[in-house]
PDB file of C-alpha atoms in Angstrom:
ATOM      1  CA  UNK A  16     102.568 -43.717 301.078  1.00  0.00           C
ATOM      2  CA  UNK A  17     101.577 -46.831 302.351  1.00  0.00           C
ATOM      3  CA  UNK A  18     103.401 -49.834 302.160  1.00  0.00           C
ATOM      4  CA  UNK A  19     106.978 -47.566 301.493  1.00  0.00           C
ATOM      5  CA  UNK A  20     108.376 -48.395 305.282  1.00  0.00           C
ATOM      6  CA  UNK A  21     107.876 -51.580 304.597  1.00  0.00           C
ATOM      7  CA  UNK A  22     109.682 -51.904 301.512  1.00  0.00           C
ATOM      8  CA  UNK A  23     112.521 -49.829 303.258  1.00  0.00           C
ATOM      9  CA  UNK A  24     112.783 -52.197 305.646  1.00  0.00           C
ATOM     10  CA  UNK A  25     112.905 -54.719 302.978  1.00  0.00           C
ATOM     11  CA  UNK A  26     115.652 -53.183 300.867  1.00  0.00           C
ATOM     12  CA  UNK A  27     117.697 -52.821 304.204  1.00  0.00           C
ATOM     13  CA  UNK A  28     117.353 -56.573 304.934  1.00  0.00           C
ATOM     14  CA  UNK A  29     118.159 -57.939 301.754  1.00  0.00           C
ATOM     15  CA  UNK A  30     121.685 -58.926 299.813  1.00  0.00           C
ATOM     16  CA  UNK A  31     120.165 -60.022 296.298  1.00  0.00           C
ATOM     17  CA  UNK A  32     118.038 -58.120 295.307  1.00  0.00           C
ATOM     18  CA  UNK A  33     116.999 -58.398 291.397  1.00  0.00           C
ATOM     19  CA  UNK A  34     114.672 -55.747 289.446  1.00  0.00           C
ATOM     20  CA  UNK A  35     112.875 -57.034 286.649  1.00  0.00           C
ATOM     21  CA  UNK A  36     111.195 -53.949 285.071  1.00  0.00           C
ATOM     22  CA  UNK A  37     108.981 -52.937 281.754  1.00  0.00           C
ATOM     23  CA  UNK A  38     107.754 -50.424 279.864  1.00  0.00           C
ATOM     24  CA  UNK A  39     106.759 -48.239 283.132  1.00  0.00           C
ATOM     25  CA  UNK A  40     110.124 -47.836 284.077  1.00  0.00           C
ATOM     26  CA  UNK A  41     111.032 -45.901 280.693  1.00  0.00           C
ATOM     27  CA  UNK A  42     107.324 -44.341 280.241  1.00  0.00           C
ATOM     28  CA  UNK A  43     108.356 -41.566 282.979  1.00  0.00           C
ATOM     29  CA  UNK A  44     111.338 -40.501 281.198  1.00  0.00           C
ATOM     30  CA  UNK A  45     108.822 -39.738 278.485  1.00  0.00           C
ATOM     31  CA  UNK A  46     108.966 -42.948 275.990  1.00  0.00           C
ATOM     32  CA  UNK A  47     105.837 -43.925 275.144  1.00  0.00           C
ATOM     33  CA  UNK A  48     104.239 -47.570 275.918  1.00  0.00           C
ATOM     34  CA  UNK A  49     102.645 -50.281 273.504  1.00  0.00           C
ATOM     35  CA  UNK A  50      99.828 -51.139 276.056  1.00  0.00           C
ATOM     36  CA  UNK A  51      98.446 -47.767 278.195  1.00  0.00           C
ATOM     37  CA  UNK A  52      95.564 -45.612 276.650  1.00  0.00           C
ATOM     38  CA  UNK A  53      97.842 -43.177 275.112  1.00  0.00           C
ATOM     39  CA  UNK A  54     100.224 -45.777 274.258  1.00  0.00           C
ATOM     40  CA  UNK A  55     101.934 -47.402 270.781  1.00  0.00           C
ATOM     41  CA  UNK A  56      98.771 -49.590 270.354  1.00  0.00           C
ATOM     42  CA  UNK A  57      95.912 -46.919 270.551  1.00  0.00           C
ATOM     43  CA  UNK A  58      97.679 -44.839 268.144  1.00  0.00           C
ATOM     44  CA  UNK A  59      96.011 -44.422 264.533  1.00  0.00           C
ATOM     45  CA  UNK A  60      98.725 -46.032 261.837  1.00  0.00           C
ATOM     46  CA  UNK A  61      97.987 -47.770 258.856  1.00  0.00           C
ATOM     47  CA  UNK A  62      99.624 -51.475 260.790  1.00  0.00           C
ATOM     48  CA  UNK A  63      99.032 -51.777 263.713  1.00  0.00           C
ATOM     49  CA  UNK A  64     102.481 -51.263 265.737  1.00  0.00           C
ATOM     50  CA  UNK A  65     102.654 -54.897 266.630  1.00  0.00           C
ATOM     51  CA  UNK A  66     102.571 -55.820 263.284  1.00  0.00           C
ATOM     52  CA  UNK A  67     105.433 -53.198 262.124  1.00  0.00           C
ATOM     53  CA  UNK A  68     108.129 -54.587 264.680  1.00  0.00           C
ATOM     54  CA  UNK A  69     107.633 -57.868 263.828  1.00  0.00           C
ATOM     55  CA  UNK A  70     110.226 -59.766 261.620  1.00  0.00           C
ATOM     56  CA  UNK A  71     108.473 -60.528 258.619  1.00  0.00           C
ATOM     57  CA  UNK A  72     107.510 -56.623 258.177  1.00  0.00           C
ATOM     58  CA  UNK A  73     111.041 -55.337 258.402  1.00  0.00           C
ATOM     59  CA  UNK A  74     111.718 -58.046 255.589  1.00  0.00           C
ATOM     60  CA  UNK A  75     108.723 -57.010 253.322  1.00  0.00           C
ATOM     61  CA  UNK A  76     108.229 -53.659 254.592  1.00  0.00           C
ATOM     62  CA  UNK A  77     111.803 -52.224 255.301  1.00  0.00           C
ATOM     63  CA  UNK A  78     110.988 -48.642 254.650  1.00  0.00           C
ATOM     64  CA  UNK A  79     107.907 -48.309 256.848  1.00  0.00           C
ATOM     65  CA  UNK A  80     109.301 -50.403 259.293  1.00  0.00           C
ATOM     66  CA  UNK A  81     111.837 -47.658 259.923  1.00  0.00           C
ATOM     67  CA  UNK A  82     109.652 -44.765 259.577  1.00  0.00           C
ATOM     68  CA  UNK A  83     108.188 -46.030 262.218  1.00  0.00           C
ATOM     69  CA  UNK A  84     111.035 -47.707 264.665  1.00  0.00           C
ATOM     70  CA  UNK A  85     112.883 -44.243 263.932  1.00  0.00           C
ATOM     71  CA  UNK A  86     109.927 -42.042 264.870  1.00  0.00           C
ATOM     72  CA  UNK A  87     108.464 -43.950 268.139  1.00  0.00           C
ATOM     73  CA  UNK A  88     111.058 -46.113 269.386  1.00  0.00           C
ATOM     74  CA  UNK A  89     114.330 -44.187 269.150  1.00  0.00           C
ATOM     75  CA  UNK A  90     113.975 -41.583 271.739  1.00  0.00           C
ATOM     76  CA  UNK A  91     117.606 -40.955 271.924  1.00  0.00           C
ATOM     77  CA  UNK A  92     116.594 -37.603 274.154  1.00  0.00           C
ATOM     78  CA  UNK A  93     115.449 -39.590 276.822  1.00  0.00           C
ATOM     79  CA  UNK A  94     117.240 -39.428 280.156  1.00  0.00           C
ATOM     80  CA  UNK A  95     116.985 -41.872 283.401  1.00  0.00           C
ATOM     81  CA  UNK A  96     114.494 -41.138 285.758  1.00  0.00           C
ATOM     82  CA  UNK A  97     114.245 -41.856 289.358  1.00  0.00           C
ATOM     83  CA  UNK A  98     113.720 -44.776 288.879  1.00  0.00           C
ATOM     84  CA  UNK A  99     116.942 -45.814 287.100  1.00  0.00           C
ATOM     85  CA  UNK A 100     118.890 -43.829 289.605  1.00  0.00           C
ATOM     86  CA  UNK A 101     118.026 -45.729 292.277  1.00  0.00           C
ATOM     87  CA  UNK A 102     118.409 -49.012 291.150  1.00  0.00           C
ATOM     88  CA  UNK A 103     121.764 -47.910 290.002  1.00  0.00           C
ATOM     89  CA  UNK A 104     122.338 -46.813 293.662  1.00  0.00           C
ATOM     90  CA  UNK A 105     121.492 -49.746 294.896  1.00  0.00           C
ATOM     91  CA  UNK A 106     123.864 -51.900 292.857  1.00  0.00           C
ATOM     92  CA  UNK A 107     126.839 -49.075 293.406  1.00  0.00           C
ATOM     93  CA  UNK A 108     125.747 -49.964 297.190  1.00  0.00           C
ATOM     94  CA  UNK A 109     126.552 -53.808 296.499  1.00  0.00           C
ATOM     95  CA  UNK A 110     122.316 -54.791 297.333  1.00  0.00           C
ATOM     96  CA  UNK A 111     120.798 -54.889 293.926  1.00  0.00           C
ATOM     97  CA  UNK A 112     122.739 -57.839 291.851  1.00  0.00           C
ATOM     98  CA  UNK A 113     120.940 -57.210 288.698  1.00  0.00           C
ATOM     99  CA  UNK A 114     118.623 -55.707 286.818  1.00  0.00           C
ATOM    100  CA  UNK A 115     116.172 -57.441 283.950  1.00  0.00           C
ATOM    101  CA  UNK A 116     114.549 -55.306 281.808  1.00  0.00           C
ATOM    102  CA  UNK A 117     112.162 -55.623 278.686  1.00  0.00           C
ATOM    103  CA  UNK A 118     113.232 -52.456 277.834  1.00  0.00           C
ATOM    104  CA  UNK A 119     115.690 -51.272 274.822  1.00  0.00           C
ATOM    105  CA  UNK A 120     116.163 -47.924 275.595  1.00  0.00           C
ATOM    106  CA  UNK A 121     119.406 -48.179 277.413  1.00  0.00           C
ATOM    107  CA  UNK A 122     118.271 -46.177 279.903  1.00  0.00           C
ATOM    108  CA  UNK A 123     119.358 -48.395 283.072  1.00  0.00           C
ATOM    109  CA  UNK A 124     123.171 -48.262 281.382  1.00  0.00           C
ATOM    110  CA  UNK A 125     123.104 -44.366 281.448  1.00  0.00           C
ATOM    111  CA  UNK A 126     122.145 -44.027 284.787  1.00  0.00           C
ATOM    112  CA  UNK A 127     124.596 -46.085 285.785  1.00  0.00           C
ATOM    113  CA  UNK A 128     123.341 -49.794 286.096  1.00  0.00           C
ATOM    114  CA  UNK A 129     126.325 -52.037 284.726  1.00  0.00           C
ATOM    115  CA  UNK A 130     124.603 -55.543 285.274  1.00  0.00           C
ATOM    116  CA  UNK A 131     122.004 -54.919 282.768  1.00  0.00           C
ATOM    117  CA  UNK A 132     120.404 -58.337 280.942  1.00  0.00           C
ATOM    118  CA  UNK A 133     118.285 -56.892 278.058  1.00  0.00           C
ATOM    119  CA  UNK A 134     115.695 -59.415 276.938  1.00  0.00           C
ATOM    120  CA  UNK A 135     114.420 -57.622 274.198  1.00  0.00           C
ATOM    121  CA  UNK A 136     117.870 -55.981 272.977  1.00  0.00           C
ATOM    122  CA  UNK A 137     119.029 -52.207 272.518  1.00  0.00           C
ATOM    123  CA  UNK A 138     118.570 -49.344 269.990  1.00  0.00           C
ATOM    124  CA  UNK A 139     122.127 -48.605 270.773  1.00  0.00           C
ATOM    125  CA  UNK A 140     123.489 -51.883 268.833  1.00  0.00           C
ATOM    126  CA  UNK A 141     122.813 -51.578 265.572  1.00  0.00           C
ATOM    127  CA  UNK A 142     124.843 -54.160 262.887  1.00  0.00           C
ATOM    128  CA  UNK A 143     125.098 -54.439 259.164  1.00  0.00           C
ATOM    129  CA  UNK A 144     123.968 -57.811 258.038  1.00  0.00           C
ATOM    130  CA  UNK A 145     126.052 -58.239 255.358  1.00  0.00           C
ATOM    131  CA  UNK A 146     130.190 -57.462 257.035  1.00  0.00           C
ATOM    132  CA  UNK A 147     128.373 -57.079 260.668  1.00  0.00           C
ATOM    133  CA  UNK A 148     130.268 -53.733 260.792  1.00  0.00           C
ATOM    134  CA  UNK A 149     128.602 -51.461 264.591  1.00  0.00           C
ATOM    135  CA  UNK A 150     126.456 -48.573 264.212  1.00  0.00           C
ATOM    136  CA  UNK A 151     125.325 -46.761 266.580  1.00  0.00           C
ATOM    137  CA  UNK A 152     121.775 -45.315 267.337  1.00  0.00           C
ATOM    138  CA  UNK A 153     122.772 -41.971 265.677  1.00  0.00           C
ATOM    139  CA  UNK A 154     123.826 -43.263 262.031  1.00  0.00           C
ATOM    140  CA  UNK A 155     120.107 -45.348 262.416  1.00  0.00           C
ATOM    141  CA  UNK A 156     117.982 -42.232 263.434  1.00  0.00           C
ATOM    142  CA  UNK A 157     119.564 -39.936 261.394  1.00  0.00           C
ATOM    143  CA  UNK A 158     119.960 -42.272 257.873  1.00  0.00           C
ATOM    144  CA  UNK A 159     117.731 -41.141 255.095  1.00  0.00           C
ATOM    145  CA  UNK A 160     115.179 -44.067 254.814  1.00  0.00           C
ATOM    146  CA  UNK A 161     116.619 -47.674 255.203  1.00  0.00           C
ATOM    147  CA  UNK A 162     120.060 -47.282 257.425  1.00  0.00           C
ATOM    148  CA  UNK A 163     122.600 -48.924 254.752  1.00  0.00           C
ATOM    149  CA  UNK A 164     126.582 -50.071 255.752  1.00  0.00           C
ATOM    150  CA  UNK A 165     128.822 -47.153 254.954  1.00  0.00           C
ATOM    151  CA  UNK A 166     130.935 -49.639 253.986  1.00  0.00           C
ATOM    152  CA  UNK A 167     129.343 -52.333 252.206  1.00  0.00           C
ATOM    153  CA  UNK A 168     125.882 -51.491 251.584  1.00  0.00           C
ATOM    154  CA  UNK A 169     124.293 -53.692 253.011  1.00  0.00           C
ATOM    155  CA  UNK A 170     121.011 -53.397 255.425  1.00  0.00           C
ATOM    156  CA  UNK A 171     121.714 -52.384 258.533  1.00  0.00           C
ATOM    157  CA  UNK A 172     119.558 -54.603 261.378  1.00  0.00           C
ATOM    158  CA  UNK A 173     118.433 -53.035 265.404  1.00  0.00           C
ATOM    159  CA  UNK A 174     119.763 -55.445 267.751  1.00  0.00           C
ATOM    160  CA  UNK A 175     116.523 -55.723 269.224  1.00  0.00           C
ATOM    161  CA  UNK A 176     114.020 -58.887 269.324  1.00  0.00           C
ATOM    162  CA  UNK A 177     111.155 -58.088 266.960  1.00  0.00           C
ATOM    163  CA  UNK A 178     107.635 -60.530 266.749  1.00  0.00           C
ATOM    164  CA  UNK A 179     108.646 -64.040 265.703  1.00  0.00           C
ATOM    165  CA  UNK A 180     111.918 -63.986 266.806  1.00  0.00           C
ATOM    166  CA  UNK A 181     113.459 -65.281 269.473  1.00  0.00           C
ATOM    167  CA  UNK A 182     114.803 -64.335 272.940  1.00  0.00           C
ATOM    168  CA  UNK A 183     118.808 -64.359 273.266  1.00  0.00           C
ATOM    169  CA  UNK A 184     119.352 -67.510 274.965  1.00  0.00           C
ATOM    170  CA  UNK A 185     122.622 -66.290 277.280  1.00  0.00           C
ATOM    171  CA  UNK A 186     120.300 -63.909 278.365  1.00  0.00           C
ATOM    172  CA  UNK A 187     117.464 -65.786 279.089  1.00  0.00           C
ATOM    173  CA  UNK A 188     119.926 -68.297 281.407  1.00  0.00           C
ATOM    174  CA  UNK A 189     121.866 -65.429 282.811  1.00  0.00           C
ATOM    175  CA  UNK A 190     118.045 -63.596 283.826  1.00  0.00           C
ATOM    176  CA  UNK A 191     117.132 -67.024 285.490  1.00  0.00           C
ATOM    177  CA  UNK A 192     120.568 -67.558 287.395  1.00  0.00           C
ATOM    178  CA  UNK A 193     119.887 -64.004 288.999  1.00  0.00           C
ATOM    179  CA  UNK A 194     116.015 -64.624 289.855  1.00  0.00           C
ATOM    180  CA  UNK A 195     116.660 -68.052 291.243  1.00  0.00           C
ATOM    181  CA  UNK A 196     119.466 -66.266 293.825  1.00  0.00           C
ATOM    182  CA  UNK A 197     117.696 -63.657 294.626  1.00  0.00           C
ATOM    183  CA  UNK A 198     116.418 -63.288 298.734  1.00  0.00           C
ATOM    184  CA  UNK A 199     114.514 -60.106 297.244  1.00  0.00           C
ATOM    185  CA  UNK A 200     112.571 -59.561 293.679  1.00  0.00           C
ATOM    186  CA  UNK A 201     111.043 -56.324 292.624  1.00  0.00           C
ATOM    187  CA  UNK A 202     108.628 -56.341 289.592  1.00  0.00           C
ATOM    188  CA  UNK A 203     108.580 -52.445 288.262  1.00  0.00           C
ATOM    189  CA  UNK A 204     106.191 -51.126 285.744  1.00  0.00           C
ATOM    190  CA  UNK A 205     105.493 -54.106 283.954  1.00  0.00           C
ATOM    191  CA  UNK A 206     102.111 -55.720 283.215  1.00  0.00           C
ATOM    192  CA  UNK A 207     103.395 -59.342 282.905  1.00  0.00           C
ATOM    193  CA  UNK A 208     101.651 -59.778 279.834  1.00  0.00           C
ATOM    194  CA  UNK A 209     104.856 -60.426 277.287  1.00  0.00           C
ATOM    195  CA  UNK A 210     106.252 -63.700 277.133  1.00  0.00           C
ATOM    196  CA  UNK A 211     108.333 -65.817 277.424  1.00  0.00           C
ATOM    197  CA  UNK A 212     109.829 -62.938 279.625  1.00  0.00           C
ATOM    198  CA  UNK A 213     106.793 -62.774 281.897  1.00  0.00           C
ATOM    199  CA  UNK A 214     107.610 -66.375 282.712  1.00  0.00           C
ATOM    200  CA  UNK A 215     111.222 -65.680 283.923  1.00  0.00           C
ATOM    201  CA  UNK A 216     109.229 -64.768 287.773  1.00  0.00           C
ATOM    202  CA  UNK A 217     108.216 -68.136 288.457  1.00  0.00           C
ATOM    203  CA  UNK A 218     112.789 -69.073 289.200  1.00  0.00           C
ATOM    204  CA  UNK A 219     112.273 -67.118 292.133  1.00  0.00           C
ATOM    205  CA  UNK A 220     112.494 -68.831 295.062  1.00  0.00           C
ATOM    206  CA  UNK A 221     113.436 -66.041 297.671  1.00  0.00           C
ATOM    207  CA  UNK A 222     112.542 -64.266 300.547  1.00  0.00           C
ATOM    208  CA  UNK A 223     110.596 -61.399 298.917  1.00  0.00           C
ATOM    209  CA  UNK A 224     108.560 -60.910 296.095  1.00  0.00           C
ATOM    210  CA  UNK A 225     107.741 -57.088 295.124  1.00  0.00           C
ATOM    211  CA  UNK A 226     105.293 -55.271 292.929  1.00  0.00           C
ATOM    212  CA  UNK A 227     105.575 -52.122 292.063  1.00  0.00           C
ATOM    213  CA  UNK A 228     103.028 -50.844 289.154  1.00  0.00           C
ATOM    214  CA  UNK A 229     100.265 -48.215 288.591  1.00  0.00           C
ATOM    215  CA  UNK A 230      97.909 -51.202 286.878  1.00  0.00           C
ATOM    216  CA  UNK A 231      97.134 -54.666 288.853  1.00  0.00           C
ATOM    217  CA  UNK A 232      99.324 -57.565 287.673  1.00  0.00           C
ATOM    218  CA  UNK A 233      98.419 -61.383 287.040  1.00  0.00           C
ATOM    219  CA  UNK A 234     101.789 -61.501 290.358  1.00  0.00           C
ATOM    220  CA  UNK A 235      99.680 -59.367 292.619  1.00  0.00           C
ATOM    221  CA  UNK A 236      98.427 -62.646 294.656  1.00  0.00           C
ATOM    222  CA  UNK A 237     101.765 -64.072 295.017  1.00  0.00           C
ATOM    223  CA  UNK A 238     103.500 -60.743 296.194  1.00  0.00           C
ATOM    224  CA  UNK A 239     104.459 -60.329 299.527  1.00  0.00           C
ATOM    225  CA  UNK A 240     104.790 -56.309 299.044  1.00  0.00           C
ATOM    226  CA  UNK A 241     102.402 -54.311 296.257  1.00  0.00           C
ATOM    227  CA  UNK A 242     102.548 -50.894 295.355  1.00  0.00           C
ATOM    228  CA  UNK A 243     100.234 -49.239 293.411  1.00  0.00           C
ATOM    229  CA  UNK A 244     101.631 -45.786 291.669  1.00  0.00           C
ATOM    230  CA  UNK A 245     104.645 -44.274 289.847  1.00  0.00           C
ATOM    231  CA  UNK A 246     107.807 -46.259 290.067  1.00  0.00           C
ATOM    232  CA  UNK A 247     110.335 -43.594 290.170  1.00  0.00           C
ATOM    233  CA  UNK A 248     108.264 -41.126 292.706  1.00  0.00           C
ATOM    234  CA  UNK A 249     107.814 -44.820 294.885  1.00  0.00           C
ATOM    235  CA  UNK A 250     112.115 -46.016 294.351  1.00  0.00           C
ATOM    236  CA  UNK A 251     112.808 -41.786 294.672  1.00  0.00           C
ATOM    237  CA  UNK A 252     110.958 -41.830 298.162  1.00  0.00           C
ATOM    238  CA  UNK A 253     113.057 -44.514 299.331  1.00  0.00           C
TER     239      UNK A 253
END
């Protein structure tokens, strides 16, 4: 493919490198995006998705906001792709610092990533909101309607970031500490259309700025390196 030598020869000559990745990353492990054709949003349901992972549904509409967080965001059979392997590689190597991700799958953790800053939270943290007591994505998935606290009763919340809420703000600082060292970023399978994490790629200041998605990005101009195609057939070529 073209364009792959030369982002070898980047990987080889860089000692920061930072991935900040989106829904592509996870969609070829088989989890379904909000924005492609056969995506979250195109799907016939009686909200749209948007709406049902926002905050003020899961407080009106608890039920229904499960049925559907349970059904088409938990994909708890998932496994990391080539993608995720790589990365993880790359950071067991000592050249990838970091990885970003929009993602809540926990994919990048399984494969092996350990510097993981995830913007929009994790189906694997799950907490009651009444004693704060852990559950794990298991007891959530397999609960009978509305997860409730074994031990107190009380609602049990994702520990991801729905509409109207905010991002963490640790995160957010840690993400931007990592961009703005980086001599090498790599944008994976991510349309740069979600913000404020979008925004995070204007820190970087380094050497070289990387694209790497099957769809044209508003960072395509700006990139020193783009690469149009699958992410884990371009990072498993490498």
């Amino acid at each position: 493919m073209e364009g792959l030598d030369r982002l070898r020869q980047i990987i080889n000559d860089s000692n920061y490198i930072v991935f900040f990745g989106g829904a592509g990353v996870s969609t070829e492990s088989g989890i379904p995006d909000f924005r492609s054709t056969d995506g979250l949003y195109s799907l016939k349901y009686k909200y749209p998705p948007e709406t049902i992972v926002s905050h003020s549904f899961f407080r009106m509409r608890t039920d229904e906001f499960y049925d559907f967080y349970k059904e088409k965001m938990m994909a708890l059979e998932a496994k990391p792709n080539k993608a995720h392997l790589k990365l993880a590689q790359w950071e067991a190597e000592g050249k990838l610092k970091a990885v970003i991700t929009q993602n809540i799958d926990g994919l990048h953790q399984m494969a092996g990533s350990k510097e993981v800053l995830e913007l929009h939270g994790s189906i694997h943290r799950n907490y009651c909101e009444r004693c704060h007591a852990f559950y794990d994505a298991a007891y959530v998935k397999n609960s009978e309607g509305s997860p409730r606290c074994s031990e107190c009763g009380g609602l049990i919340k994702p520990d991801v970031v729905l509409y109207e809420e905010g991002l963490d703000n640790q995160i957010l600082q840690k993400s931007v500490y990592h961009i703005s060292h980086a001599d090498t970023l790599i944008i994976g399978g991510t349309s740069l259309v979600v913000y404020p994490a979008a925004g995070l790629i204007d820190y970087f200041r380094g050497k070289n700025l990387v694209v790497i998605n099957k769809s044209p990005t508003s960072r395509d101009q700006q990139a020193d390196l783009c690469l149009n195609g699958s992410i884990g057939e371009i990072l498993g070529a490498l």
